Short mmCIF file of C-alpha atoms in Angstrom, two decimals:
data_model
loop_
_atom_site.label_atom_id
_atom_site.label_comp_id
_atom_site.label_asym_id
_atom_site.label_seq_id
_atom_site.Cartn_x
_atom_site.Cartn_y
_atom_site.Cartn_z
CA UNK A 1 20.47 47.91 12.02
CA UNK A 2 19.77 48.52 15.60
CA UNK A 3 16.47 48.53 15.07
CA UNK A 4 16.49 44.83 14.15
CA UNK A 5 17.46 43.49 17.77
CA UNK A 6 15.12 43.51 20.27
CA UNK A 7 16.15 43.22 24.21
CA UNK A 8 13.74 40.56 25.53
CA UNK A 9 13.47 40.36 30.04
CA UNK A 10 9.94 39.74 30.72
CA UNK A 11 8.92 38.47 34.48
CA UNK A 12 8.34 34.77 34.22
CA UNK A 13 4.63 34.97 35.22
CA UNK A 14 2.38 36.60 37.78
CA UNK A 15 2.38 35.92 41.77
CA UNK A 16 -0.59 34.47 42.89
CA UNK A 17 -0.99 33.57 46.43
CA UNK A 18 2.87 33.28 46.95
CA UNK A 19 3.06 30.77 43.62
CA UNK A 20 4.46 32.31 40.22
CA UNK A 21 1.76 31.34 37.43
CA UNK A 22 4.30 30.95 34.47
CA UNK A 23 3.27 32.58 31.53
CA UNK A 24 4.44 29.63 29.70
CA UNK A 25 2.18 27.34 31.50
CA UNK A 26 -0.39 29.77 30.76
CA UNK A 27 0.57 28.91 26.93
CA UNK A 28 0.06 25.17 27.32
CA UNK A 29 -3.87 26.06 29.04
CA UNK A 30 -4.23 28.21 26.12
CA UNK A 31 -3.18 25.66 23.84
CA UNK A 32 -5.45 23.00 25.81
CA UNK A 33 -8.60 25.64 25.37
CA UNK A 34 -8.67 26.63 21.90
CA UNK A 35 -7.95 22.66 21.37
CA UNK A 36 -10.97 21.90 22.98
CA UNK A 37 -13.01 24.31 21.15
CA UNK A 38 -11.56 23.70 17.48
CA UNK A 39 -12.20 19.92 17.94
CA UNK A 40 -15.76 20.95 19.40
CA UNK A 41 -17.09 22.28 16.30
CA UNK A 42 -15.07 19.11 14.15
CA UNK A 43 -17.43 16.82 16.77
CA UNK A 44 -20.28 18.34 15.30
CA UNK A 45 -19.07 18.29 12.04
CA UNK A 46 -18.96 14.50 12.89
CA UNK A 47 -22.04 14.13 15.18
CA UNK A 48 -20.44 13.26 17.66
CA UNK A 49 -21.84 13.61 21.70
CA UNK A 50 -20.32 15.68 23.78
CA UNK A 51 -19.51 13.31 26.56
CA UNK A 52 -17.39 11.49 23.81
CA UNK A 53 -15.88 15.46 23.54
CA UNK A 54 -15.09 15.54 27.34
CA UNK A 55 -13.38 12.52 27.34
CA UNK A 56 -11.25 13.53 24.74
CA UNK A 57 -10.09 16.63 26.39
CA UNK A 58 -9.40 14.21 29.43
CA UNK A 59 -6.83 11.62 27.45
CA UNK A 60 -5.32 14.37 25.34
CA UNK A 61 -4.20 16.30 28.37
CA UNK A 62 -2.95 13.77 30.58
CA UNK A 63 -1.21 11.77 27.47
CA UNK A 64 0.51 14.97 25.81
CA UNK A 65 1.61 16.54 29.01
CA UNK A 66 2.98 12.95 30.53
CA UNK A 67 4.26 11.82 27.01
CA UNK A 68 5.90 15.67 26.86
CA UNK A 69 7.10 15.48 30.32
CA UNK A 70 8.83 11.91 30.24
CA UNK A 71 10.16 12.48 27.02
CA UNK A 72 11.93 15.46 27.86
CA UNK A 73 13.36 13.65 30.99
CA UNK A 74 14.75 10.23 28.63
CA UNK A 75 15.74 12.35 25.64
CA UNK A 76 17.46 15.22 27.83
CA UNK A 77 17.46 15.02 31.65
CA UNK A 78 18.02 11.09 32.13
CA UNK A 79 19.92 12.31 35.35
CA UNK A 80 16.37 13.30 37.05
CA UNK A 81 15.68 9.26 37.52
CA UNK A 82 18.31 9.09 40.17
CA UNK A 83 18.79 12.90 41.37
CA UNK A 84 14.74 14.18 41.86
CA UNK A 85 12.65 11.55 40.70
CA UNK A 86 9.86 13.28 42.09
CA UNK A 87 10.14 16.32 39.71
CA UNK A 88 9.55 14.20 36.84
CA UNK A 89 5.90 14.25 37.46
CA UNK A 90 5.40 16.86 39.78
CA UNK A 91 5.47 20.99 39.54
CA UNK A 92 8.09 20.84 41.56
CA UNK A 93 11.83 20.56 42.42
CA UNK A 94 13.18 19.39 45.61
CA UNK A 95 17.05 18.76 45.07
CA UNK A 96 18.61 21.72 46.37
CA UNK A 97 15.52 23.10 48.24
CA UNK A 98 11.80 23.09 47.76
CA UNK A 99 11.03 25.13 44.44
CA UNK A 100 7.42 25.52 42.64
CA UNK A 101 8.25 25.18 38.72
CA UNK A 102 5.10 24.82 37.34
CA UNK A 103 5.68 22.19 34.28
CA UNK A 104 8.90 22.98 33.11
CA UNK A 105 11.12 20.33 30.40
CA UNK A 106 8.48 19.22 28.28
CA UNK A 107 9.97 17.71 24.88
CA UNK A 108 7.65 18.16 21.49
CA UNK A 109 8.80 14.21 20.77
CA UNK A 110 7.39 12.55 23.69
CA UNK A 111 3.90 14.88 23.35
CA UNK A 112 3.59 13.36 19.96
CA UNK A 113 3.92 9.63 21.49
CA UNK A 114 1.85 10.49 24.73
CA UNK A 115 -0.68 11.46 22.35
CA UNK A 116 -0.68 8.70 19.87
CA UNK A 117 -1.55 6.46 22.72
CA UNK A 118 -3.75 8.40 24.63
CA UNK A 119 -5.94 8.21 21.22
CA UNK A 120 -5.25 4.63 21.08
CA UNK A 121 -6.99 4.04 24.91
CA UNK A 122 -9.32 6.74 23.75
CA UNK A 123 -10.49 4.88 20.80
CA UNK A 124 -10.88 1.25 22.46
CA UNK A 125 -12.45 2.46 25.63
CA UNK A 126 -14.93 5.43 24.46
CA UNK A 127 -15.09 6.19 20.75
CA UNK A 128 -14.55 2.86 18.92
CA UNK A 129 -14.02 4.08 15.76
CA UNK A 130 -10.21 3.84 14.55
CA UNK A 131 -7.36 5.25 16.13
CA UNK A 132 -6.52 6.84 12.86
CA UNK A 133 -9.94 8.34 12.33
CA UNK A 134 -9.00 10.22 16.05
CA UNK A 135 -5.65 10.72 15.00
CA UNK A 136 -7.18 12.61 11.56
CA UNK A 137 -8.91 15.22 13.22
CA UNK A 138 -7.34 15.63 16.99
CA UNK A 139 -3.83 17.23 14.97
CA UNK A 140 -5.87 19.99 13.59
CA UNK A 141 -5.98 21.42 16.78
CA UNK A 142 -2.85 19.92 18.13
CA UNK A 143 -1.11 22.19 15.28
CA UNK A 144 -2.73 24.99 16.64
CA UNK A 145 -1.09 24.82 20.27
CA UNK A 146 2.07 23.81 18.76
CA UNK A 147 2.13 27.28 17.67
CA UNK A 148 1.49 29.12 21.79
CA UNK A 149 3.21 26.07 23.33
CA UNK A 150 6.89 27.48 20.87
CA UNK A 151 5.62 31.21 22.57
CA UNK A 152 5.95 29.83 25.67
CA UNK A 153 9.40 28.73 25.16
CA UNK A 154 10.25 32.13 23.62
CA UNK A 155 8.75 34.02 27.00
CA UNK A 156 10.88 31.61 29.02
CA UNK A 157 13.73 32.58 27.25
CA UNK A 158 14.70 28.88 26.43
CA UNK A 159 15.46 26.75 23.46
CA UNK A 160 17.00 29.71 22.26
CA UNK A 161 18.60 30.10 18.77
CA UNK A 162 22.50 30.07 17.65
CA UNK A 163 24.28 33.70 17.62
CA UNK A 164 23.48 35.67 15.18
CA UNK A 165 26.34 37.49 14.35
CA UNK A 166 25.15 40.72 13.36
CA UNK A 167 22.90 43.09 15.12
CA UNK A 168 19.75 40.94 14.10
CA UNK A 169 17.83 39.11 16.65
CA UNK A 170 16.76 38.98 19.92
CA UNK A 171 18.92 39.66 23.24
CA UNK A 172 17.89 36.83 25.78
CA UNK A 173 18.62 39.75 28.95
CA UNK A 174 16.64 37.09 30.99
CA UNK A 175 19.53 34.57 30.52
CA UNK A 176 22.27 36.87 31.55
CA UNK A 177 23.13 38.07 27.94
CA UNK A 178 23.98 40.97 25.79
CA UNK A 179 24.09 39.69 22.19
CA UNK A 180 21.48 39.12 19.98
CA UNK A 181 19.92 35.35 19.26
CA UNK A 182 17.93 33.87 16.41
CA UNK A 183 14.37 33.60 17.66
CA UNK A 184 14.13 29.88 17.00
CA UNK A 185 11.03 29.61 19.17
CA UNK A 186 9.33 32.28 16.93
CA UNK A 187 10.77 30.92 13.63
CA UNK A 188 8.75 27.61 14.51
CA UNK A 189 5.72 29.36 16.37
CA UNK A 190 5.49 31.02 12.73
CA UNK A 191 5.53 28.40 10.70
CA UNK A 192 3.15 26.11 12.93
CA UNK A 193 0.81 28.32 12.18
CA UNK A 194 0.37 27.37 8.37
CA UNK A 195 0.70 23.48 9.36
CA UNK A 196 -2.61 24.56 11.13
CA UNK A 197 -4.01 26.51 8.09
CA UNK A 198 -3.06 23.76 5.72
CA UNK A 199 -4.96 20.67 7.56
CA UNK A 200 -7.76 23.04 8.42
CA UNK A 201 -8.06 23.36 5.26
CA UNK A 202 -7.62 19.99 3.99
CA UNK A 203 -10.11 18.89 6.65
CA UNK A 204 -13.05 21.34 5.73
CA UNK A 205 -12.78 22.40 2.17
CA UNK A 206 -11.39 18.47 0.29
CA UNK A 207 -12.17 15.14 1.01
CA UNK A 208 -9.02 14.56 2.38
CA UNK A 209 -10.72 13.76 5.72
CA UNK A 210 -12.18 10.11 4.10
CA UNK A 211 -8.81 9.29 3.43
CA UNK A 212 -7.81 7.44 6.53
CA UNK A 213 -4.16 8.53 7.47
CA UNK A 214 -3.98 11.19 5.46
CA UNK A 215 -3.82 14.08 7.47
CA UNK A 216 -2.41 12.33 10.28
CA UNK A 217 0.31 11.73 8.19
CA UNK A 218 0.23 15.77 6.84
CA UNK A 219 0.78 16.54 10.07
CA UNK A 220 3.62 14.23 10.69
CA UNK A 221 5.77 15.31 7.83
CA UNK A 222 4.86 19.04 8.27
CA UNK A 223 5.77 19.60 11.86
CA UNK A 224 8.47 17.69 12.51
CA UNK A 225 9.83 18.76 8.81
CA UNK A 226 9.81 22.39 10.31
CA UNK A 227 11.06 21.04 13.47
CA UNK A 228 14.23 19.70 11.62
CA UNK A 229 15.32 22.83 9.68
CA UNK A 230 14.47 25.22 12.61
CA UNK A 231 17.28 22.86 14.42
CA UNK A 232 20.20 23.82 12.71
CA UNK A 233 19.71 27.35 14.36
CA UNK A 234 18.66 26.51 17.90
CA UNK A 235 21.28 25.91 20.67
CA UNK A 236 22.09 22.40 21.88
CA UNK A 237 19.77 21.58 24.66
CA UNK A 238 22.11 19.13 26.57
CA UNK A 239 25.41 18.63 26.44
CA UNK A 240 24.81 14.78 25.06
CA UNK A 241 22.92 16.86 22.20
CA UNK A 242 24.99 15.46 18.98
CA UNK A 243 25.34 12.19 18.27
CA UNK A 244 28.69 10.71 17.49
CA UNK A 245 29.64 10.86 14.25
CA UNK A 246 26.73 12.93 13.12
CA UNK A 247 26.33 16.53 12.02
CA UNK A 248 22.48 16.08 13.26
CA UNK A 249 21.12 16.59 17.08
CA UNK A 250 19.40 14.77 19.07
CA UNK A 251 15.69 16.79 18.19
CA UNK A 252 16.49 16.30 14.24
CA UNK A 253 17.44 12.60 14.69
CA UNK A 254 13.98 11.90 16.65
CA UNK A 255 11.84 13.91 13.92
CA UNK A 256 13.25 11.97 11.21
CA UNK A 257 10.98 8.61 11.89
CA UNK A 258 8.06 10.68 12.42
CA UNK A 259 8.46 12.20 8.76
CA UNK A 260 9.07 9.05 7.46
CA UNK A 261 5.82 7.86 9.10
CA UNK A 262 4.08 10.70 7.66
CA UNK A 263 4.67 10.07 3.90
CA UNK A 264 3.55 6.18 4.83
CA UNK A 265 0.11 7.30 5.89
CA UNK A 266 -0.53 10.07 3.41
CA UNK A 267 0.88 7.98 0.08
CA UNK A 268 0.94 4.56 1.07
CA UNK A 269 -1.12 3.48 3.92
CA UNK A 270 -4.25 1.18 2.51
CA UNK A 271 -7.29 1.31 4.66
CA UNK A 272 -8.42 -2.26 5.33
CA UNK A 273 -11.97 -1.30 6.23
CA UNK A 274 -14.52 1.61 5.80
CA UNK A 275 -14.75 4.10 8.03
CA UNK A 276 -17.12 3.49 10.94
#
């Protein structure tokens, strides 16, 4: 059975010039890449120019990665406001001595509302389509660096899984331990990776596309689906984690809206004009 745990202490990046590039920032510029290039060949799927393309790449970075940074610090970290405001939206920490972090405390939640509106200003200032037709295509590669963004976590060692129990798992040396974990981070990496399959392939091989909300709404009820089960074997990630009275944490109460938003758009929602 000893073959079944695995001892995981990586280094937390490579030193560059006296900084630390974090591999798990390297996993959100992966993420950000093949992004670019999935949505790339969609825009000329769609005819679409490639300074439209650019621009794109431009909102959906600076929307996910604010949207993912604030909403880690108001679901999680509320005490940053008052204690090192400045981290919030810089690479850095200053309580208790200057520190580069890189972009550390990003929450899955807030990406998914940073980007929502970042399409939304996207939309009305460059594409002027719909937000939804945007929204349609842009989580087909979103999906795709869900699944390096959850590797990231799991070569930081955080967001770690429950205790196995048994001689199963993975040994989080990194975080001072000696028993073995569930890999939560990989669990979820995994299973991104057929939300990805599943609207790439609703996007290029049905019609599913014309359907305005559709696979926006696929998307919604996929993920955070996923992102709901995987919860019940992942460690609290704040001590304010559990709501009162509730058997549910704070992660599964937020994806529960977004599902329900999700089965709107792909069985109800009623487009009330053509696409443009």
């Amino acid at each position: 059975m000893h073959a079944l745990k695995i001892v995981w202490d990586p280094t937390k990046g490579i030193d560059i010039l006296g900084f630390t590039l974090h591999f798990y920032s390297m996993m959100w510029i992966i993420a950000f890449i093949l992004g670019f290039f999935i949505m790339k060949r969609i825009y000329k799927q769609e005819n679409q120019s490639e300074e439209s393309l650019d621009s794109l790449f431009i909102y959906s970075v600076i929307g996910i990665m604010l949207g993912a940074r604030l909403g880690h610090v108001i679901f999680y970290q509320r005490e940053l406001f008052s204690e090192d405001f400045f981290s919030i939206f810089l690479p850095v920490k200053f309580k208790g001595g200057f520190e580069f972090t890189g972009f550390q405390g990003l929450a899955s939640h807030g990406a998914a509302i940073g980007m929502i509106i970042s399409m939304y200003l996207y939309n009305k200032k460059v594409l002027h389509k719909s937000v939804l037709w945007i929204l349609d295509r842009v989580v087909v590669p979103v999906a795709a660096g869900a699944v390096f963004v959850r590797l990231g976590n799991f070569i930081n060692s955080e967001i770690v899984g429950k205790p196995t129990g048994t001689d199963f798992g993975v040994v989080f040396a990194q975080n001072g331990e000696a028993f073995p974990r569930h890999p939560a981070q990989l669990y979820e990496a995994f299973c991104y990776i057929f939300v990805f399959i599943a609207l790439w392939y609703f996007y290029w091989k049905t019609k599913k596309s014309e359907q305005q909300g559709f696979l926006f709404g696929l998307f919604l009820v996929l993920l955070w689906a996923i992102r709901f089960f995987v919860e019940f074997m992942k460690e609290p990630q704040s001590e304010h984690e559990y709501i009162a009275t509730s058997a549910l944490n704070t992660g599964q109460m937020l994806s529960i809206p977004f599902i329900l938003i999700g089965l709107y758009f792909m069985f109800m929602y009623k487009s009330k004009k053509p696409l443009a």
